[in-house]
Amino acid sequence: MKFFFIFCLFFQVFKIHSQNGKLSGFEKILIKSGMVDLWNVDSTIKIFLRYSTDDNFLGTDMYGDFRKCYLQKDVAEKLKNAQKILKKKFPEYSLLVYDAVRPVSIQRFMWEMCELPTEEKRKYLVHPNSFSVHNYGAAVDLTIVYKNGKKLDMGTEFDFFGELSQPCKEKRFLKEGKLSQKQIDNRLLLRRTMQKAGFYSIRKEWWHFNSCWIDEAKKKYTRIENHFIKDSLEKESLEEFFRKKKIVYRIQILSSKKKINENDNLFGYWKIFRYFHKNLYKYTVGEFTNLEKAKKFMRKLRKSDFKNAFIVVFVDGKRN
Ligand SMILES: [Zn+2]
């Protein structure tokens, strides 16, 4: 897992480099909204956008080819300062950004796809109608890593949906032995570094920091609504996008480095659709144009042989 992570980190850095010079329509919108590519402000800060991989709470790559970290200019400057503060104390450490600007369309997708009951969901996700500081490019999710890419132990993973992630309950968990002093010290190092640089921490997630509160963000910055804008500066709503494109939902049950035949016994009687994506063969069952039906089928699969089944989205025949 560790090596996979380090591989992904280098892969993303490589992708970022190879994308330099070519700005997508989406990036042009971000720049027009006052945002900058963090790489251009401080290239020592590590970037690994988790929503641009399958390694996140939905098991779905939501950002596609978008792997750069865009933030409002003053927020990126603050983050550069946070890295400086951290490195002054611990030269071998670096900040590692998991997420920065997050369009409302992605937030809506997360909300709809997350299987938790609404009350539980509210604890960890912002309802798309309420907006998040991420939507304005003024919040950042991050951790601290060693030089070799290994993460400091923060007691939970990023996006762990449970009380153990909550800074407001750390004292209790320390007493109960569920968090160690070292884990809390690591969180404190992240918090103090970010606070010194002018960020605010929140009570529920150790990895999330706001550069300002939501009311100020609404006044100061432009909200980013849509992600699916490819090579056009035109504003296109997600609904319009879905109307124009052919969207198909499939349920992914397995991935492998070696190609497995679709008729292999492993898959039982399921009719398999195989595709190649990000250096792996991936195997799906079912094909739906209706998200609710896809979710229902996914739940059925999870109860049977495929506990880790998740939904993948294909746009015009291509994995999104
Ligand atoms: Zn966040």
PDB file of C-alpha atoms and ligand atoms in Angstrom:
ATOM      1  CA  MET A   1       0.000   0.000   0.000  1.00  0.00           C
ATOM      2  CA  LYS A   2       2.847   2.334   0.986  1.00  0.00           C
ATOM      3  CA  PHE A   3       4.674   1.719  -2.278  1.00  0.00           C
ATOM      4  CA  PHE A   4       1.477   2.066  -4.236  1.00  0.00           C
ATOM      5  CA  PHE A   5       0.966   5.446  -2.598  1.00  0.00           C
ATOM      6  CA  ILE A   6       4.515   6.598  -3.378  1.00  0.00           C
ATOM      7  CA  PHE A   7       4.088   5.375  -6.942  1.00  0.00           C
ATOM      8  CA  CYS A   8       0.847   7.346  -7.277  1.00  0.00           C
ATOM      9  CA  LEU A   9       2.515  10.434  -5.850  1.00  0.00           C
ATOM     10  CA  PHE A  10       5.302  10.314  -8.434  1.00  0.00           C
ATOM     11  CA  PHE A  11       2.815   9.454 -11.150  1.00  0.00           C
ATOM     12  CA  GLN A  12       0.749  12.513 -10.318  1.00  0.00           C
ATOM     13  CA  VAL A  13       3.813  14.757 -10.182  1.00  0.00           C
ATOM     14  CA  PHE A  14       4.769  13.400 -13.601  1.00  0.00           C
ATOM     15  CA  LYS A  15       1.252  14.023 -14.915  1.00  0.00           C
ATOM     16  CA  ILE A  16       1.302  17.568 -13.588  1.00  0.00           C
ATOM     17  CA  HIS A  17       4.602  18.237 -15.354  1.00  0.00           C
ATOM     18  CA  SER A  18       3.419  16.709 -18.588  1.00  0.00           C
ATOM     19  CA  GLN A  19       0.257  18.830 -18.482  1.00  0.00           C
ATOM     20  CA  ASN A  20       2.186  22.070 -18.048  1.00  0.00           C
ATOM     21  CA  GLY A  21       1.769  24.534 -20.828  1.00  0.00           C
ATOM     22  CA  LYS A  22      -1.640  23.241 -21.875  1.00  0.00           C
ATOM     23  CA  LEU A  23      -4.510  24.803 -19.997  1.00  0.00           C
ATOM     24  CA  SER A  24      -7.878  23.035 -20.077  1.00  0.00           C
ATOM     25  CA  GLY A  25     -11.133  24.986 -20.279  1.00  0.00           C
ATOM     26  CA  PHE A  26     -11.718  24.166 -16.625  1.00  0.00           C
ATOM     27  CA  GLU A  27      -8.342  25.636 -15.616  1.00  0.00           C
ATOM     28  CA  LYS A  28      -9.040  28.780 -17.603  1.00  0.00           C
ATOM     29  CA  ILE A  29     -12.205  29.245 -15.553  1.00  0.00           C
ATOM     30  CA  LEU A  30     -10.268  28.769 -12.324  1.00  0.00           C
ATOM     31  CA  ILE A  31      -7.676  31.345 -13.401  1.00  0.00           C
ATOM     32  CA  LYS A  32     -10.422  33.762 -14.423  1.00  0.00           C
ATOM     33  CA  SER A  33     -11.836  33.354 -10.905  1.00  0.00           C
ATOM     34  CA  GLY A  34      -8.540  34.562  -9.404  1.00  0.00           C
ATOM     35  CA  MET A  35      -7.002  31.171  -8.696  1.00  0.00           C
ATOM     36  CA  VAL A  36      -3.439  30.040  -9.263  1.00  0.00           C
ATOM     37  CA  ASP A  37      -1.754  26.688  -9.785  1.00  0.00           C
ATOM     38  CA  LEU A  38      -0.053  25.960  -6.442  1.00  0.00           C
ATOM     39  CA  TRP A  39       2.855  24.349  -8.326  1.00  0.00           C
ATOM     40  CA  ASN A  40       3.751  27.803  -9.679  1.00  0.00           C
ATOM     41  CA  VAL A  41       3.663  29.366  -6.202  1.00  0.00           C
ATOM     42  CA  ASP A  42       5.581  26.673  -4.304  1.00  0.00           C
ATOM     43  CA  SER A  43       6.733  23.549  -6.133  1.00  0.00           C
ATOM     44  CA  THR A  44       8.037  21.966  -2.901  1.00  0.00           C
ATOM     45  CA  ILE A  45       4.502  21.319  -1.616  1.00  0.00           C
ATOM     46  CA  LYS A  46       3.445  17.774  -2.535  1.00  0.00           C
ATOM     47  CA  ILE A  47       0.134  17.269  -4.296  1.00  0.00           C
ATOM     48  CA  PHE A  48      -1.907  14.089  -4.471  1.00  0.00           C
ATOM     49  CA  LEU A  49      -5.530  14.834  -5.298  1.00  0.00           C
ATOM     50  CA  ARG A  50      -7.350  11.848  -3.821  1.00  0.00           C
ATOM     51  CA  TYR A  51     -10.549  12.534  -5.773  1.00  0.00           C
ATOM     52  CA  SER A  52      -8.504  12.161  -8.949  1.00  0.00           C
ATOM     53  CA  THR A  53      -7.841   8.508  -7.995  1.00  0.00           C
ATOM     54  CA  ASP A  54     -10.000   5.548  -6.953  1.00  0.00           C
ATOM     55  CA  ASP A  55      -8.421   5.804  -3.495  1.00  0.00           C
ATOM     56  CA  ASN A  56     -11.137   7.814  -1.734  1.00  0.00           C
ATOM     57  CA  PHE A  57     -14.306   7.192   0.285  1.00  0.00           C
ATOM     58  CA  LEU A  58     -16.404   6.589  -2.848  1.00  0.00           C
ATOM     59  CA  GLY A  59     -13.787   4.412  -4.581  1.00  0.00           C
ATOM     60  CA  THR A  60     -14.426   6.533  -7.666  1.00  0.00           C
ATOM     61  CA  ASP A  61     -12.184   8.845  -9.663  1.00  0.00           C
ATOM     62  CA  MET A  62     -14.258  12.030  -9.687  1.00  0.00           C
ATOM     63  CA  TYR A  63     -11.746  14.508 -11.151  1.00  0.00           C
ATOM     64  CA  GLY A  64     -10.609  12.535 -14.213  1.00  0.00           C
ATOM     65  CA  ASP A  65      -7.587  14.197 -15.821  1.00  0.00           C
ATOM     66  CA  PHE A  66      -7.629  17.153 -13.451  1.00  0.00           C
ATOM     67  CA  ARG A  67      -4.675  16.653 -11.100  1.00  0.00           C
ATOM     68  CA  LYS A  68      -3.435  20.141 -10.351  1.00  0.00           C
ATOM     69  CA  CYS A  69      -3.998  22.037  -7.153  1.00  0.00           C
ATOM     70  CA  TYR A  70      -5.722  25.382  -7.719  1.00  0.00           C
ATOM     71  CA  LEU A  71      -6.366  27.850  -4.909  1.00  0.00           C
ATOM     72  CA  GLN A  72      -7.176  31.549  -4.637  1.00  0.00           C
ATOM     73  CA  LYS A  73      -3.940  33.520  -4.985  1.00  0.00           C
ATOM     74  CA  ASP A  74      -3.846  34.792  -1.376  1.00  0.00           C
ATOM     75  CA  VAL A  75      -4.695  31.291  -0.087  1.00  0.00           C
ATOM     76  CA  ALA A  76      -1.848  29.741  -2.105  1.00  0.00           C
ATOM     77  CA  GLU A  77       0.522  32.373  -0.657  1.00  0.00           C
ATOM     78  CA  LYS A  78      -0.624  31.444   2.861  1.00  0.00           C
ATOM     79  CA  LEU A  79       0.003  27.792   2.120  1.00  0.00           C
ATOM     80  CA  LYS A  80       3.481  28.600   0.848  1.00  0.00           C
ATOM     81  CA  ASN A  81       4.100  30.300   4.192  1.00  0.00           C
ATOM     82  CA  ALA A  82       2.762  27.243   6.059  1.00  0.00           C
ATOM     83  CA  GLN A  83       5.262  25.057   4.187  1.00  0.00           C
ATOM     84  CA  LYS A  84       8.040  27.501   5.132  1.00  0.00           C
ATOM     85  CA  ILE A  85       7.024  27.413   8.810  1.00  0.00           C
ATOM     86  CA  LEU A  86       6.945  23.601   8.764  1.00  0.00           C
ATOM     87  CA  LYS A  87      10.268  23.229   6.961  1.00  0.00           C
ATOM     88  CA  LYS A  88      12.009  25.679   9.302  1.00  0.00           C
ATOM     89  CA  LYS A  89      11.228  23.356  12.208  1.00  0.00           C
ATOM     90  CA  PHE A  90      11.409  20.037  10.331  1.00  0.00           C
ATOM     91  CA  PRO A  91      13.354  20.353   7.053  1.00  0.00           C
ATOM     92  CA  GLU A  92      12.623  16.707   6.190  1.00  0.00           C
ATOM     93  CA  TYR A  93       8.836  17.198   6.314  1.00  0.00           C
ATOM     94  CA  SER A  94       6.491  18.557   3.667  1.00  0.00           C
ATOM     95  CA  LEU A  95       2.814  19.370   3.361  1.00  0.00           C
ATOM     96  CA  LEU A  96       0.852  17.005   1.114  1.00  0.00           C
ATOM     97  CA  VAL A  97      -2.376  18.394  -0.370  1.00  0.00           C
ATOM     98  CA  TYR A  98      -5.292  15.972  -0.853  1.00  0.00           C
ATOM     99  CA  ASP A  99      -7.862  18.448  -2.149  1.00  0.00           C
ATOM    100  CA  ALA A 100      -8.204  22.164  -2.805  1.00  0.00           C
ATOM    101  CA  VAL A 101     -10.821  23.779  -5.073  1.00  0.00           C
ATOM    102  CA  ARG A 102     -13.835  21.486  -5.355  1.00  0.00           C
ATOM    103  CA  PRO A 103     -16.653  22.415  -7.757  1.00  0.00           C
ATOM    104  CA  VAL A 104     -20.250  22.308  -6.488  1.00  0.00           C
ATOM    105  CA  SER A 105     -21.025  19.631  -9.126  1.00  0.00           C
ATOM    106  CA  ILE A 106     -18.524  17.264  -7.481  1.00  0.00           C
ATOM    107  CA  GLN A 107     -19.875  18.055  -4.021  1.00  0.00           C
ATOM    108  CA  ARG A 108     -23.372  17.205  -5.279  1.00  0.00           C
ATOM    109  CA  PHE A 109     -22.058  13.950  -6.784  1.00  0.00           C
ATOM    110  CA  MET A 110     -20.408  13.016  -3.446  1.00  0.00           C
ATOM    111  CA  TRP A 111     -23.605  13.754  -1.543  1.00  0.00           C
ATOM    112  CA  GLU A 112     -25.753  11.673  -3.890  1.00  0.00           C
ATOM    113  CA  MET A 113     -23.353   8.739  -4.086  1.00  0.00           C
ATOM    114  CA  CYS A 114     -22.524   8.499  -0.376  1.00  0.00           C
ATOM    115  CA  GLU A 115     -24.436   5.593   1.132  1.00  0.00           C
ATOM    116  CA  LEU A 116     -24.643   6.921   4.714  1.00  0.00           C
ATOM    117  CA  PRO A 117     -27.989   7.988   6.237  1.00  0.00           C
ATOM    118  CA  THR A 118     -28.597  11.751   5.799  1.00  0.00           C
ATOM    119  CA  GLU A 119     -27.898  12.621   9.453  1.00  0.00           C
ATOM    120  CA  GLU A 120     -24.533  10.809   9.377  1.00  0.00           C
ATOM    121  CA  LYS A 121     -23.706  12.356   6.007  1.00  0.00           C
ATOM    122  CA  ARG A 122     -24.213  15.858   7.396  1.00  0.00           C
ATOM    123  CA  LYS A 123     -21.374  15.275   9.865  1.00  0.00           C
ATOM    124  CA  TYR A 124     -18.794  14.759   7.105  1.00  0.00           C
ATOM    125  CA  LEU A 125     -20.159  16.272   3.909  1.00  0.00           C
ATOM    126  CA  VAL A 126     -21.571  19.709   3.229  1.00  0.00           C
ATOM    127  CA  HIS A 127     -25.008  19.612   1.581  1.00  0.00           C
ATOM    128  CA  PRO A 128     -24.528  20.912  -1.984  1.00  0.00           C
ATOM    129  CA  ASN A 129     -27.105  23.660  -1.414  1.00  0.00           C
ATOM    130  CA  SER A 130     -25.161  25.054   1.552  1.00  0.00           C
ATOM    131  CA  PHE A 131     -21.797  25.355  -0.266  1.00  0.00           C
ATOM    132  CA  SER A 132     -18.358  24.686   1.165  1.00  0.00           C
ATOM    133  CA  VAL A 133     -15.293  26.934   1.355  1.00  0.00           C
ATOM    134  CA  HIS A 134     -13.724  24.385  -1.031  1.00  0.00           C
ATOM    135  CA  ASN A 135     -16.168  25.583  -3.729  1.00  0.00           C
ATOM    136  CA  TYR A 136     -14.432  28.989  -3.623  1.00  0.00           C
ATOM    137  CA  GLY A 137     -10.866  27.634  -3.706  1.00  0.00           C
ATOM    138  CA  ALA A 138     -10.266  28.903  -0.170  1.00  0.00           C
ATOM    139  CA  ALA A 139     -10.075  25.608   1.772  1.00  0.00           C
ATOM    140  CA  VAL A 140      -7.530  22.854   1.653  1.00  0.00           C
ATOM    141  CA  ASP A 141      -7.360  19.217   2.829  1.00  0.00           C
ATOM    142  CA  LEU A 142      -3.861  18.101   3.681  1.00  0.00           C
ATOM    143  CA  THR A 143      -1.437  16.142   5.827  1.00  0.00           C
ATOM    144  CA  ILE A 144       2.312  16.006   6.491  1.00  0.00           C
ATOM    145  CA  VAL A 145       4.722  13.567   4.819  1.00  0.00           C
ATOM    146  CA  TYR A 146       8.357  12.608   5.279  1.00  0.00           C
ATOM    147  CA  LYS A 147      10.882  13.117   2.468  1.00  0.00           C
ATOM    148  CA  ASN A 148      10.245   9.571   1.155  1.00  0.00           C
ATOM    149  CA  GLY A 149       6.507  10.209   0.810  1.00  0.00           C
ATOM    150  CA  LYS A 150       5.528   8.298   3.974  1.00  0.00           C
ATOM    151  CA  LYS A 151       2.677   9.973   5.815  1.00  0.00           C
ATOM    152  CA  LEU A 152       2.862  11.011   9.458  1.00  0.00           C
ATOM    153  CA  ASP A 153       0.491   8.923  11.576  1.00  0.00           C
ATOM    154  CA  MET A 154      -2.576  11.068  12.260  1.00  0.00           C
ATOM    155  CA  GLY A 155      -4.622   8.288  13.886  1.00  0.00           C
ATOM    156  CA  THR A 156      -7.011   7.922  10.937  1.00  0.00           C
ATOM    157  CA  GLU A 157      -6.816   8.102   7.167  1.00  0.00           C
ATOM    158  CA  PHE A 158      -7.948  11.187   5.256  1.00  0.00           C
ATOM    159  CA  ASP A 159     -11.770  11.190   4.840  1.00  0.00           C
ATOM    160  CA  PHE A 160     -12.278   8.629   7.597  1.00  0.00           C
ATOM    161  CA  PHE A 161     -15.984   8.959   8.397  1.00  0.00           C
ATOM    162  CA  GLY A 162     -15.977   8.452  12.140  1.00  0.00           C
ATOM    163  CA  GLU A 163     -15.536  10.292  15.444  1.00  0.00           C
ATOM    164  CA  LEU A 164     -11.836   9.413  15.570  1.00  0.00           C
ATOM    165  CA  SER A 165     -11.227  12.055  12.858  1.00  0.00           C
ATOM    166  CA  GLN A 166     -12.652  14.829  15.014  1.00  0.00           C
ATOM    167  CA  PRO A 167     -10.143  17.179  16.680  1.00  0.00           C
ATOM    168  CA  CYS A 168     -12.811  18.200  19.232  1.00  0.00           C
ATOM    169  CA  LYS A 169     -12.810  14.667  20.695  1.00  0.00           C
ATOM    170  CA  GLU A 170      -9.053  14.037  20.755  1.00  0.00           C
ATOM    171  CA  LYS A 171      -8.665  14.447  24.534  1.00  0.00           C
ATOM    172  CA  ARG A 172     -11.309  11.794  25.178  1.00  0.00           C
ATOM    173  CA  PHE A 173      -9.781   9.369  22.660  1.00  0.00           C
ATOM    174  CA  LEU A 174      -6.348   9.863  24.213  1.00  0.00           C
ATOM    175  CA  LYS A 175      -7.767   8.947  27.638  1.00  0.00           C
ATOM    176  CA  GLU A 176      -9.515   5.911  26.181  1.00  0.00           C
ATOM    177  CA  GLY A 177      -6.317   4.832  24.419  1.00  0.00           C
ATOM    178  CA  LYS A 178      -7.880   5.094  20.932  1.00  0.00           C
ATOM    179  CA  LEU A 179      -5.406   7.792  19.865  1.00  0.00           C
ATOM    180  CA  SER A 180      -1.754   7.855  20.979  1.00  0.00           C
ATOM    181  CA  GLN A 181       0.094  10.949  22.207  1.00  0.00           C
ATOM    182  CA  LYS A 182       2.272  10.735  19.090  1.00  0.00           C
ATOM    183  CA  GLN A 183      -0.755  10.792  16.779  1.00  0.00           C
ATOM    184  CA  ILE A 184      -2.153  13.824  18.608  1.00  0.00           C
ATOM    185  CA  ASP A 185       1.258  15.543  18.486  1.00  0.00           C
ATOM    186  CA  ASN A 186       1.335  15.012  14.711  1.00  0.00           C
ATOM    187  CA  ARG A 187      -2.126  16.536  14.367  1.00  0.00           C
ATOM    188  CA  LEU A 188      -1.063  19.445  16.587  1.00  0.00           C
ATOM    189  CA  LEU A 189       1.984  20.058  14.407  1.00  0.00           C
ATOM    190  CA  LEU A 190      -0.266  20.277  11.340  1.00  0.00           C
ATOM    191  CA  ARG A 191      -2.811  22.490  13.133  1.00  0.00           C
ATOM    192  CA  ARG A 192      -0.278  24.879  14.649  1.00  0.00           C
ATOM    193  CA  THR A 193       1.594  25.192  11.358  1.00  0.00           C
ATOM    194  CA  MET A 194      -1.588  25.992   9.456  1.00  0.00           C
ATOM    195  CA  GLN A 195      -2.905  28.349  12.146  1.00  0.00           C
ATOM    196  CA  LYS A 196       0.381  30.278  12.219  1.00  0.00           C
ATOM    197  CA  ALA A 197       0.019  30.762   8.465  1.00  0.00           C
ATOM    198  CA  GLY A 198      -3.502  32.166   8.934  1.00  0.00           C
ATOM    199  CA  PHE A 199      -5.759  29.133   8.394  1.00  0.00           C
ATOM    200  CA  TYR A 200      -8.629  28.003  10.628  1.00  0.00           C
ATOM    201  CA  SER A 201      -9.059  24.401  11.715  1.00  0.00           C
ATOM    202  CA  ILE A 202     -12.506  22.833  12.144  1.00  0.00           C
ATOM    203  CA  ARG A 203     -13.938  20.576  14.871  1.00  0.00           C
ATOM    204  CA  LYS A 204     -14.816  17.574  12.724  1.00  0.00           C
ATOM    205  CA  GLU A 205     -11.858  16.833  10.397  1.00  0.00           C
ATOM    206  CA  TRP A 206      -8.146  16.966  11.259  1.00  0.00           C
ATOM    207  CA  TRP A 207      -7.184  17.370   7.548  1.00  0.00           C
ATOM    208  CA  HIS A 208      -9.435  20.342   6.649  1.00  0.00           C
ATOM    209  CA  PHE A 209      -8.418  24.017   6.913  1.00  0.00           C
ATOM    210  CA  ASN A 210     -10.271  27.149   5.858  1.00  0.00           C
ATOM    211  CA  SER A 211      -8.493  30.294   4.808  1.00  0.00           C
ATOM    212  CA  CYS A 212     -11.605  32.260   5.797  1.00  0.00           C
ATOM    213  CA  TRP A 213     -15.165  31.410   6.849  1.00  0.00           C
ATOM    214  CA  ILE A 214     -17.931  30.793   4.336  1.00  0.00           C
ATOM    215  CA  ASP A 215     -19.594  34.256   4.584  1.00  0.00           C
ATOM    216  CA  GLU A 216     -16.304  35.975   3.819  1.00  0.00           C
ATOM    217  CA  ALA A 217     -15.557  33.529   0.986  1.00  0.00           C
ATOM    218  CA  LYS A 218     -18.958  34.344  -0.569  1.00  0.00           C
ATOM    219  CA  LYS A 219     -18.094  38.076  -0.533  1.00  0.00           C
ATOM    220  CA  LYS A 220     -14.495  37.787  -1.692  1.00  0.00           C
ATOM    221  CA  TYR A 221     -14.379  34.974  -4.239  1.00  0.00           C
ATOM    222  CA  THR A 222     -16.211  33.389  -7.167  1.00  0.00           C
ATOM    223  CA  ARG A 223     -17.856  30.009  -6.613  1.00  0.00           C
ATOM    224  CA  ILE A 224     -16.895  27.225  -9.018  1.00  0.00           C
ATOM    225  CA  GLU A 225     -20.072  25.446 -10.090  1.00  0.00           C
ATOM    226  CA  ASN A 226     -19.117  22.837 -12.682  1.00  0.00           C
ATOM    227  CA  HIS A 227     -16.307  20.455 -13.245  1.00  0.00           C
ATOM    228  CA  PHE A 228     -17.290  19.056 -16.611  1.00  0.00           C
ATOM    229  CA  ILE A 229     -16.128  21.954 -18.716  1.00  0.00           C
ATOM    230  CA  LYS A 230     -13.555  20.638 -21.111  1.00  0.00           C
ATOM    231  CA  ASP A 231     -12.379  23.044 -23.800  1.00  0.00           C
ATOM    232  CA  SER A 232     -14.941  25.756 -23.623  1.00  0.00           C
ATOM    233  CA  LEU A 233     -15.210  28.823 -21.448  1.00  0.00           C
ATOM    234  CA  GLU A 234     -18.975  28.663 -21.779  1.00  0.00           C
ATOM    235  CA  LYS A 235     -20.829  28.024 -18.555  1.00  0.00           C
ATOM    236  CA  GLU A 236     -22.505  24.679 -18.878  1.00  0.00           C
ATOM    237  CA  SER A 237     -24.674  23.299 -16.122  1.00  0.00           C
ATOM    238  CA  LEU A 238     -24.229  19.719 -15.056  1.00  0.00           C
ATOM    239  CA  GLU A 239     -27.815  18.998 -16.116  1.00  0.00           C
ATOM    240  CA  GLU A 240     -27.130  20.284 -19.634  1.00  0.00           C
ATOM    241  CA  PHE A 241     -23.947  18.263 -19.743  1.00  0.00           C
ATOM    242  CA  PHE A 242     -25.792  15.071 -18.806  1.00  0.00           C
ATOM    243  CA  ARG A 243     -28.539  15.787 -21.349  1.00  0.00           C
ATOM    244  CA  LYS A 244     -26.009  16.096 -24.167  1.00  0.00           C
ATOM    245  CA  LYS A 245     -23.797  13.176 -23.210  1.00  0.00           C
ATOM    246  CA  LYS A 246     -24.559   9.506 -22.949  1.00  0.00           C
ATOM    247  CA  ILE A 247     -23.997   8.563 -19.322  1.00  0.00           C
ATOM    248  CA  VAL A 248     -23.757   4.927 -18.316  1.00  0.00           C
ATOM    249  CA  TYR A 249     -23.258   3.630 -14.771  1.00  0.00           C
ATOM    250  CA  ARG A 250     -21.522   0.280 -14.274  1.00  0.00           C
ATOM    251  CA  ILE A 251     -20.665  -1.534 -11.053  1.00  0.00           C
ATOM    252  CA  GLN A 252     -16.985  -2.313 -10.669  1.00  0.00           C
ATOM    253  CA  ILE A 253     -16.216  -5.518  -8.776  1.00  0.00           C
ATOM    254  CA  LEU A 254     -12.523  -6.180  -9.385  1.00  0.00           C
ATOM    255  CA  SER A 255      -9.303  -4.840 -10.870  1.00  0.00           C
ATOM    256  CA  SER A 256      -6.132  -6.736 -11.793  1.00  0.00           C
ATOM    257  CA  LYS A 257      -2.686  -6.213 -13.300  1.00  0.00           C
ATOM    258  CA  LYS A 258      -3.031  -9.376 -15.410  1.00  0.00           C
ATOM    259  CA  LYS A 259      -5.838  -9.711 -17.917  1.00  0.00           C
ATOM    260  CA  ILE A 260      -8.535 -12.131 -16.716  1.00  0.00           C
ATOM    261  CA  ASN A 261     -10.981 -13.709 -19.166  1.00  0.00           C
ATOM    262  CA  GLU A 262     -14.540 -12.440 -18.787  1.00  0.00           C
ATOM    263  CA  ASN A 263     -15.782 -16.050 -18.558  1.00  0.00           C
ATOM    264  CA  ASP A 264     -13.437 -16.969 -15.693  1.00  0.00           C
ATOM    265  CA  ASN A 265     -15.060 -18.949 -12.854  1.00  0.00           C
ATOM    266  CA  LEU A 266     -14.099 -16.101 -10.545  1.00  0.00           C
ATOM    267  CA  PHE A 267     -17.016 -14.080 -11.890  1.00  0.00           C
ATOM    268  CA  GLY A 268     -19.617 -16.844 -11.474  1.00  0.00           C
ATOM    269  CA  TYR A 269     -22.591 -16.316 -13.750  1.00  0.00           C
ATOM    270  CA  TRP A 270     -22.205 -12.530 -14.043  1.00  0.00           C
ATOM    271  CA  LYS A 271     -21.855 -11.023 -17.489  1.00  0.00           C
ATOM    272  CA  ILE A 272     -18.604  -9.048 -17.291  1.00  0.00           C
ATOM    273  CA  PHE A 273     -17.595  -5.824 -19.024  1.00  0.00           C
ATOM    274  CA  ARG A 274     -13.793  -5.405 -18.957  1.00  0.00           C
ATOM    275  CA  TYR A 275     -11.883  -2.189 -19.582  1.00  0.00           C
ATOM    276  CA  PHE A 276      -8.314  -0.927 -19.161  1.00  0.00           C
ATOM    277  CA  HIS A 277      -7.775   2.195 -17.078  1.00  0.00           C
ATOM    278  CA  LYS A 278      -4.782   3.672 -15.222  1.00  0.00           C
ATOM    279  CA  ASN A 279      -2.578   0.612 -15.863  1.00  0.00           C
ATOM    280  CA  LEU A 280      -5.108  -1.915 -14.547  1.00  0.00           C
ATOM    281  CA  TYR A 281      -7.746  -4.191 -16.031  1.00  0.00           C
ATOM    282  CA  LYS A 282     -11.082  -3.463 -14.440  1.00  0.00           C
ATOM    283  CA  TYR A 283     -14.205  -5.630 -14.386  1.00  0.00           C
ATOM    284  CA  THR A 284     -17.752  -4.401 -14.089  1.00  0.00           C
ATOM    285  CA  VAL A 285     -21.258  -5.854 -14.116  1.00  0.00           C
ATOM    286  CA  GLY A 286     -24.556  -4.216 -15.019  1.00  0.00           C
ATOM    287  CA  GLU A 287     -25.191  -1.172 -17.167  1.00  0.00           C
ATOM    288  CA  PHE A 288     -27.600   1.560 -16.109  1.00  0.00           C
ATOM    289  CA  THR A 289     -28.624   4.991 -17.287  1.00  0.00           C
ATOM    290  CA  ASN A 290     -30.446   5.596 -14.015  1.00  0.00           C
ATOM    291  CA  LEU A 291     -28.247   6.285 -10.980  1.00  0.00           C
ATOM    292  CA  GLU A 292     -30.823   5.068  -8.439  1.00  0.00           C
ATOM    293  CA  LYS A 293     -31.112   1.710 -10.182  1.00  0.00           C
ATOM    294  CA  ALA A 294     -27.315   1.448 -10.323  1.00  0.00           C
ATOM    295  CA  LYS A 295     -27.098   2.139  -6.576  1.00  0.00           C
ATOM    296  CA  LYS A 296     -29.739  -0.507  -5.829  1.00  0.00           C
ATOM    297  CA  PHE A 297     -27.815  -3.077  -7.869  1.00  0.00           C
ATOM    298  CA  MET A 298     -24.532  -2.093  -6.188  1.00  0.00           C
ATOM    299  CA  ARG A 299     -26.079  -2.693  -2.738  1.00  0.00           C
ATOM    300  CA  LYS A 300     -27.269  -6.124  -3.894  1.00  0.00           C
ATOM    301  CA  LEU A 301     -23.745  -6.993  -5.097  1.00  0.00           C
ATOM    302  CA  ARG A 302     -22.187  -5.791  -1.852  1.00  0.00           C
ATOM    303  CA  LYS A 303     -24.476  -8.157   0.081  1.00  0.00           C
ATOM    304  CA  SER A 304     -23.395 -11.076  -2.117  1.00  0.00           C
ATOM    305  CA  ASP A 305     -19.887 -11.938  -3.334  1.00  0.00           C
ATOM    306  CA  PHE A 306     -18.561  -8.441  -3.984  1.00  0.00           C
ATOM    307  CA  LYS A 307     -18.347  -6.496  -0.719  1.00  0.00           C
ATOM    308  CA  ASN A 308     -16.267  -3.696  -2.265  1.00  0.00           C
ATOM    309  CA  ALA A 309     -18.377  -3.113  -5.384  1.00  0.00           C
ATOM    310  CA  PHE A 310     -18.715   0.546  -6.401  1.00  0.00           C
ATOM    311  CA  ILE A 311     -20.216   2.597  -9.214  1.00  0.00           C
ATOM    312  CA  VAL A 312     -18.120   3.868 -12.124  1.00  0.00           C
ATOM    313  CA  VAL A 313     -19.371   6.423 -14.612  1.00  0.00           C
ATOM    314  CA  PHE A 314     -18.831   6.230 -18.369  1.00  0.00           C
ATOM    315  CA  VAL A 315     -19.385   9.341 -20.482  1.00  0.00           C
ATOM    316  CA  ASP A 316     -19.812   8.690 -24.194  1.00  0.00           C
ATOM    317  CA  GLY A 317     -18.239   5.233 -23.767  1.00  0.00           C
ATOM    318  CA  LYS A 318     -15.210   6.564 -21.878  1.00  0.00           C
ATOM    319  CA  ARG A 319     -14.547   6.044 -18.179  1.00  0.00           C
ATOM    320  CA  ASN A 320     -14.940   9.427 -16.522  1.00  0.00           C
TER     321      ASN A 320
HETATM  322 ZN    ZN B   1     -12.028  19.677   3.218  1.00  0.00          ZN
END
